[in-house]
Short mmCIF file of C-alpha atoms and ligand atoms in Angstrom, two decimals:
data_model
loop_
_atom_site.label_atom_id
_atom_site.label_comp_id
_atom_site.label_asym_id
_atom_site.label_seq_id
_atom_site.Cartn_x
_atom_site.Cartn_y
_atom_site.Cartn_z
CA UNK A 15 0.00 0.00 0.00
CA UNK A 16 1.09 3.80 -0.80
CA UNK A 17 2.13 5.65 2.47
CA UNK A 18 0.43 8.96 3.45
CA UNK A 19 3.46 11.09 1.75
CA UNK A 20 2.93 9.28 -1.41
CA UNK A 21 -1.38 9.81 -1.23
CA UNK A 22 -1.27 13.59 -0.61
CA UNK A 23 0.91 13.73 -3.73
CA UNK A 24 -1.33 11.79 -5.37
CA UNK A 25 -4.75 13.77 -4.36
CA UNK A 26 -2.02 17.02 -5.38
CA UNK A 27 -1.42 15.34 -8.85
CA UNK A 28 -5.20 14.55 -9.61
CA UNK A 29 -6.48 18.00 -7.51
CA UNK A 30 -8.76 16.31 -5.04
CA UNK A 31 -8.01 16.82 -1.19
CA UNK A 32 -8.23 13.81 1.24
CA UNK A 33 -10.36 14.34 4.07
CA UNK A 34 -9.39 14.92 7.72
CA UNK A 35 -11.91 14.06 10.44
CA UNK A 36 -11.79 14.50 14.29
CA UNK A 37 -13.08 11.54 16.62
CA UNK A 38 -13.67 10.82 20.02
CA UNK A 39 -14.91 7.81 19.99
CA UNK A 40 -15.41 4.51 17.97
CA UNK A 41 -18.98 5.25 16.61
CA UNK A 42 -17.61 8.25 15.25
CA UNK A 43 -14.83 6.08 13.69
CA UNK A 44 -17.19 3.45 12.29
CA UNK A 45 -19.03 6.53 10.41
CA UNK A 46 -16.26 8.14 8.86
CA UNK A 47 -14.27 4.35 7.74
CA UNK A 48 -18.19 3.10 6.42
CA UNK A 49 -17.91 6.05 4.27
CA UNK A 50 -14.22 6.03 2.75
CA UNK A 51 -14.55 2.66 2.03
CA UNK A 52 -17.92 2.88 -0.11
CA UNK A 53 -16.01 5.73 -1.73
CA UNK A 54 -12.65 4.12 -1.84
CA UNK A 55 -11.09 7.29 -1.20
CA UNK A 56 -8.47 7.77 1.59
CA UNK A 57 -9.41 9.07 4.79
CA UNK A 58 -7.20 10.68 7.47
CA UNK A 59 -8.60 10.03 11.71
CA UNK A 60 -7.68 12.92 13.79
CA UNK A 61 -6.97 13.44 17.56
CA UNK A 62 -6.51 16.30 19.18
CA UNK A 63 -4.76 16.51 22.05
CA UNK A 64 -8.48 16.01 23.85
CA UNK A 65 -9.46 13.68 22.20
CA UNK A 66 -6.24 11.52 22.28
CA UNK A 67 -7.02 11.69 25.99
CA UNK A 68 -10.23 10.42 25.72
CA UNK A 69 -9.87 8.09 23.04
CA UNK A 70 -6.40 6.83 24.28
CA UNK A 71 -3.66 6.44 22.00
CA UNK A 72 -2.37 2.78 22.23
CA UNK A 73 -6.09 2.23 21.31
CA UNK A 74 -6.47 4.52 18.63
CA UNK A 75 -3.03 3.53 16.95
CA UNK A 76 -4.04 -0.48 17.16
CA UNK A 77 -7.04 0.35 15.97
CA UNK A 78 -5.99 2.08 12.51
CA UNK A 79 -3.38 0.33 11.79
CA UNK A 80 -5.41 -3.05 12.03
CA UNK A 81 -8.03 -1.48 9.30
CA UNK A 82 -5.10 -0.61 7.25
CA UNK A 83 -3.30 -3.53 7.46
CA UNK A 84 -5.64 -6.25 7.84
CA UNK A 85 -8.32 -4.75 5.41
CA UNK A 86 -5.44 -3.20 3.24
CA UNK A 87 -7.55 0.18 3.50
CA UNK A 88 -5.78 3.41 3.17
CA UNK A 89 -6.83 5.13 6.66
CA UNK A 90 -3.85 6.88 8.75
CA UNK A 91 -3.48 8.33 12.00
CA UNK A 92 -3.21 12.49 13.05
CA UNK A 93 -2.08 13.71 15.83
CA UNK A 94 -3.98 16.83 15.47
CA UNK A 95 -2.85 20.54 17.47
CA UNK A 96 -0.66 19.11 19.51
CA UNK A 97 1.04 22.06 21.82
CA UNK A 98 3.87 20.94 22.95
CA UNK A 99 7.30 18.98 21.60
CA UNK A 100 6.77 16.05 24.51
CA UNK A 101 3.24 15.91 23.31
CA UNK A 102 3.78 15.65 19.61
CA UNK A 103 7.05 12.99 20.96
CA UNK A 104 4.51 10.71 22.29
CA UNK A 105 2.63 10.58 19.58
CA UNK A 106 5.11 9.82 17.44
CA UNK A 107 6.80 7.04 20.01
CA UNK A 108 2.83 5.76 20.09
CA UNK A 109 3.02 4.79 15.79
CA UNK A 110 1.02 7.93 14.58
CA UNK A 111 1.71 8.75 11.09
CA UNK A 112 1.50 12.42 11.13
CA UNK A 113 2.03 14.97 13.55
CA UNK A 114 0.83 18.81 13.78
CA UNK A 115 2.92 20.83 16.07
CA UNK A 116 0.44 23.89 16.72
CA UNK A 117 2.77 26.72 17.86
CA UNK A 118 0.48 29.39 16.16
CA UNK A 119 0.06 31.07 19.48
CA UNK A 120 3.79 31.12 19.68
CA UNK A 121 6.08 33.94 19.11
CA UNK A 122 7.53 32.88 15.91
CA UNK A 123 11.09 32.30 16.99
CA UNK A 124 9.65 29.85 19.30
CA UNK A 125 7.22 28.17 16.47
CA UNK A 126 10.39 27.60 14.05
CA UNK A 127 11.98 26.53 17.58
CA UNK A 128 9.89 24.06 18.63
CA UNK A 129 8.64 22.86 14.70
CA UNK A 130 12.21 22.12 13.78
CA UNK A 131 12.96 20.28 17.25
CA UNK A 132 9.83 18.08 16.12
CA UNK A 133 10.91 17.64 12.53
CA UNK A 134 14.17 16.22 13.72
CA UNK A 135 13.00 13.66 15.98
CA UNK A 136 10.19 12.38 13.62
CA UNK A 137 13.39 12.24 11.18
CA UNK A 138 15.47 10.50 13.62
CA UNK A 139 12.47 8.27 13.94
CA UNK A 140 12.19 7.16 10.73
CA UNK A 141 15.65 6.57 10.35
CA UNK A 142 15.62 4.16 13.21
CA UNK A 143 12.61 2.48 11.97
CA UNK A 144 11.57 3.25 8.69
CA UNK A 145 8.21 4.76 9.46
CA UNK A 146 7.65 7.48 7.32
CA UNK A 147 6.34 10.38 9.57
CA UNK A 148 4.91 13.43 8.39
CA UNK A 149 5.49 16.59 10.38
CA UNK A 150 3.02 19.93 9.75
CA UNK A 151 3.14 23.35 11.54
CA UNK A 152 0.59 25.84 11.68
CA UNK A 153 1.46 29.59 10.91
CA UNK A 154 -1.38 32.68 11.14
CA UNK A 155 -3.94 32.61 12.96
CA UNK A 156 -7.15 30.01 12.20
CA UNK A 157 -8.81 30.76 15.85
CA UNK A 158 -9.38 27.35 18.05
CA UNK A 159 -11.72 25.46 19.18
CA UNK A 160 -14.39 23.32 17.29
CA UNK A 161 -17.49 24.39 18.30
CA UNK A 162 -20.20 26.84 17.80
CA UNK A 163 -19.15 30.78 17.61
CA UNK A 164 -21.51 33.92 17.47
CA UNK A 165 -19.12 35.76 15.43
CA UNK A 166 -15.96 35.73 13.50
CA UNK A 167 -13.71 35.99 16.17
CA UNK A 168 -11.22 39.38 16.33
CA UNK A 169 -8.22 39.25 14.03
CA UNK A 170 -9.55 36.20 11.81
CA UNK A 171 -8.71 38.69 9.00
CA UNK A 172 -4.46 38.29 9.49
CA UNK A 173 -3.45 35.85 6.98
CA UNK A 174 -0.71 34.35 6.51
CA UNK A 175 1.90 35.94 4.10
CA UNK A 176 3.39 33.80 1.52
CA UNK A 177 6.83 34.89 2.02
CA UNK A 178 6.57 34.34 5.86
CA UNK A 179 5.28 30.61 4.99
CA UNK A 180 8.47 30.07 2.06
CA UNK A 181 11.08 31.10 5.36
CA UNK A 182 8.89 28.87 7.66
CA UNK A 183 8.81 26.01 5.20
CA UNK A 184 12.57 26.72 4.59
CA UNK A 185 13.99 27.01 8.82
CA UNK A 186 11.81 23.79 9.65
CA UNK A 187 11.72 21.44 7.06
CA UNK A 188 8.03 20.50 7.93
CA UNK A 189 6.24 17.88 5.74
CA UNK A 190 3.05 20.23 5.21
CA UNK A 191 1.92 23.76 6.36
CA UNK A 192 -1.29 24.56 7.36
CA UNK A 193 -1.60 28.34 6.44
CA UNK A 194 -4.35 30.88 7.45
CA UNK A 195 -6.09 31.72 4.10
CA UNK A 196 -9.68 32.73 5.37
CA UNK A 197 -11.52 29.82 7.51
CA UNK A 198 -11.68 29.93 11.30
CA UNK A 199 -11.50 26.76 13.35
CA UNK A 200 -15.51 25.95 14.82
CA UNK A 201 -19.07 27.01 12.67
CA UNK A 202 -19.82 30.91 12.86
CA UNK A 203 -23.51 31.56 13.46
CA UNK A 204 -23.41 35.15 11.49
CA UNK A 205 -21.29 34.97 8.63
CA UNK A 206 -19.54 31.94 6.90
CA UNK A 207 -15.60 32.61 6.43
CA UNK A 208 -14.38 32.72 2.70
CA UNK A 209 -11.08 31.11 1.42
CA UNK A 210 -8.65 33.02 -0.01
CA UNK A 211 -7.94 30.90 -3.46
CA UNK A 212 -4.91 33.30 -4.88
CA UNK A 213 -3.29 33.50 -1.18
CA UNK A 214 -3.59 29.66 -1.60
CA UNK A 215 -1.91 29.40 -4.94
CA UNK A 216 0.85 32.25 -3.97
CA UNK A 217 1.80 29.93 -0.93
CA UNK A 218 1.75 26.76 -2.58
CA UNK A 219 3.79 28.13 -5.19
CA UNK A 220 6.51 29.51 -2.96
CA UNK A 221 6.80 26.67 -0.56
CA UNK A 222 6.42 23.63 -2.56
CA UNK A 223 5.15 21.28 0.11
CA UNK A 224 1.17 20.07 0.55
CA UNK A 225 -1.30 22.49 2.04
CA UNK A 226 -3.42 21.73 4.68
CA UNK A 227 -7.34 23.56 5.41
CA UNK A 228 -7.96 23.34 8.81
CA UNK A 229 -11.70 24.75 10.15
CA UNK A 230 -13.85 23.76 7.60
CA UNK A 231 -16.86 23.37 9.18
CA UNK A 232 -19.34 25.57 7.76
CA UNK A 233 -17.55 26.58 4.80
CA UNK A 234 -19.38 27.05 1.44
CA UNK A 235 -18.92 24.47 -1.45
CA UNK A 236 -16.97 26.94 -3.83
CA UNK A 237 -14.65 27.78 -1.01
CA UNK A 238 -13.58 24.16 -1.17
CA UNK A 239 -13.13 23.60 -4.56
CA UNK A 240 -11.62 26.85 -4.82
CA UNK A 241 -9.23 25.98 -2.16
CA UNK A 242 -8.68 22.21 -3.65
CA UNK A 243 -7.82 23.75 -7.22
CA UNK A 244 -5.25 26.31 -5.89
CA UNK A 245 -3.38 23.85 -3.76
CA UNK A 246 -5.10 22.45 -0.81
CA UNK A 247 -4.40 18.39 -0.34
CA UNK A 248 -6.14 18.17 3.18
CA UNK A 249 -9.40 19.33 4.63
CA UNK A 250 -10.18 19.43 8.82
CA UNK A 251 -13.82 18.71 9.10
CA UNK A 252 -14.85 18.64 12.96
CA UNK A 253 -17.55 20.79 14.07
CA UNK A 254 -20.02 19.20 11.53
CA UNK A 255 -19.20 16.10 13.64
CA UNK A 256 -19.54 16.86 16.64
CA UNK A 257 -22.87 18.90 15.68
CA UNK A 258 -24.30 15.98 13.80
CA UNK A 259 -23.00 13.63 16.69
CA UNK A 260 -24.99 16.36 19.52
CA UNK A 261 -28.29 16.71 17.53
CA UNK A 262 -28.74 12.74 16.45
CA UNK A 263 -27.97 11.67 19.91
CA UNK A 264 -30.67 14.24 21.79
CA UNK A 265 -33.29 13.14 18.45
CA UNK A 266 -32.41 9.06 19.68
CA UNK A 267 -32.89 9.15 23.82
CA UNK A 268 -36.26 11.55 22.87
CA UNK A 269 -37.61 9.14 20.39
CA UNK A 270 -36.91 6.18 22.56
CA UNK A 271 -36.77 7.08 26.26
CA UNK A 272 -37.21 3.26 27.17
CA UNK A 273 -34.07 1.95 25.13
CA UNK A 274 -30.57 1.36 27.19
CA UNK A 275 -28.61 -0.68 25.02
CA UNK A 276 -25.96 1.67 23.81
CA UNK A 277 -25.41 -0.05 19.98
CA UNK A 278 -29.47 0.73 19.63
CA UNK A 279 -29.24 4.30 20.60
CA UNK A 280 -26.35 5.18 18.80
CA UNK A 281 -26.98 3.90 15.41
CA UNK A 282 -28.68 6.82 14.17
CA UNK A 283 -26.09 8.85 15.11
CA UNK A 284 -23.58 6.43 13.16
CA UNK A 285 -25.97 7.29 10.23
CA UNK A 286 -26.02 11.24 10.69
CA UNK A 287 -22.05 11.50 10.46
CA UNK A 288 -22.19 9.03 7.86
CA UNK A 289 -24.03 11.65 6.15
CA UNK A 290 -21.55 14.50 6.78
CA UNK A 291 -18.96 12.64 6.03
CA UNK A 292 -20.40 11.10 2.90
CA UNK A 293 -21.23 14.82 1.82
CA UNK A 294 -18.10 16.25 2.59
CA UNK A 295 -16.17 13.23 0.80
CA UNK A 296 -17.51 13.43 -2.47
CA UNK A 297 -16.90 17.13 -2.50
CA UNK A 298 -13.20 16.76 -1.41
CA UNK A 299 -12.60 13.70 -3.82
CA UNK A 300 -14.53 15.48 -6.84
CA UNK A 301 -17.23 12.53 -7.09
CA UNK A 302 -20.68 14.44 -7.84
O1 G3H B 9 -8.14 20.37 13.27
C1 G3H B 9 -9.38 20.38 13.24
C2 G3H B 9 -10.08 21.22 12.32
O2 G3H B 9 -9.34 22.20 11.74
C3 G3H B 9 -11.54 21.27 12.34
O3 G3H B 9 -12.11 22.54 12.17
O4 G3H B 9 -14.12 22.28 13.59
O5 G3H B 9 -13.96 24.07 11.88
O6 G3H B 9 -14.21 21.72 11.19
P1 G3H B 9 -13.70 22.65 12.21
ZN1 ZN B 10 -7.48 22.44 12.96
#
């Protein structure tokens, strides 16, 4: 099977973007592998720091890597905003195959710091055992938190400048970048965020490595495509989750108030983020 280095420059080649989704727990999982494989499109599980927690990594790592390996299904493993080098470390010691060091509230010294100090242990990694880890950085700022915001929140508008990301791309030697080119992290009630397509291109074309979207929750269609024609390879879905997770689970325990087995309750919410995810796939992979 290809690795995850050699997909994204396949979903680069053929301008599609592979899909990113957050979990925090296996129903969630079930949804979002059910849908990748009736697509047969590659799918990327992500953890945040939170949800790592929660989930537990030794879990979470045997549990993609079986699907990949014993189904020979093209699924990998994100350790997603992780804040600190010993977190991202752990991941990494754990079998992740991708790591995001999140030093965007960093001074920026301390972002090319700390990135670099992650890029060379994930490279001393694979040297030692031929894993092939991919390391991404954030730079700008994409706000934080998936969940549900009144507003765009204050200074969404900074972006990140292209020739800030070329010197990032150049001090760190990260794998991808995940630049701020319009969206916001979480689903704005007034207002949807717009992606900045030429700021996209300009970026891509100075740094040369894959381009990741992070928030895009609540984004319009166009902005995607946009984004996936001038350069994007991965989208962050996780709000949409977690919304479609909230609202199917509160619909279940009111139309059943008598059920307690857990498998009964939660299979319509199985089927809502099946839905999302479905959507959201078939936009990302250019399949409508
Ligand atoms: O890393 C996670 C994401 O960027 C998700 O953002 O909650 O806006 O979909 P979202
Ligand atoms: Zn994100």
């Amino acid at each position: 099977m290809k690795t995850l280095r050699e997909y994204i420059k396949e979903a680069n080649d053929k301008k599609v973007a592979i899909g990113h989704f957050n979990i925090s727990n296996l129903e969630t999982l079930h949804a979002v592998y059910n849908m990748a494989k009736k697509l047969n499109v590659p799918v990327i599980i992500g953890l945040s720091e939170g949800e790592e927690d929660f989930v537990g990594k030794v879990e979470a790592v045997a549990i993609i890597k079986t699907l990949r390996e014993k189904e020979n299904f093209p699924i990998f493993l994100n350790a997603d905003h992780h804040y600190s080098f010993d977190r991202v470390k752990t991941s990494i010691d754990a079998g992740f195959d991708s790591v995001i060091f999140d030093g965007a509230n960093l001074s920026l010294e301390e972002n090319i710091k700390i990135t670099k100090k992650c890029v060379d242990y994930a490279r001393k990694v694979t040297t030692e055992t031929g894993r092939d880890i991919l390391v991404e950085a954030e730079l700008g700022y994409i706000g934080s938190g998936s969940n549900i915001k009144e507003t765009i929140p204050e200074g969404a508008g900074i972006k990140t400048k292209p020739e800030d990301a070329r010197n990032f791309v150049e001090m760190t030697g990260i794998d991808m970048l995940a630049p701020s080119v319009g969206s916001i992290h979480g689903m704005i009630k007034s207002g949807k965020p717009h992606i900045d397509g030429e700021l996209v291109a300009e970026i891509k074309k100075v740094t040369g490595v894959p381009l990741v979207l992070h928030g895009g929750s609540g984004l319009r269609d166009e902005d995607f495509t946009n984004g996936i024609k001038a350069g994007i390879n991965i989208i962050h879905i996780s709000t949409e989750i977690r919304l479609a997770y909230d609202e199917a689970l509160k619909k279940s325990l009111a139309d059943k108030p008598d059920e307690v087995a857990p498998y009964k309750i939660l299979q319509p919410v199985v089927e809502a983020i099946e839905k999302v995810v479905e959507d959201r796939l078939k936009l990302f992979n250019n399949l409508y």
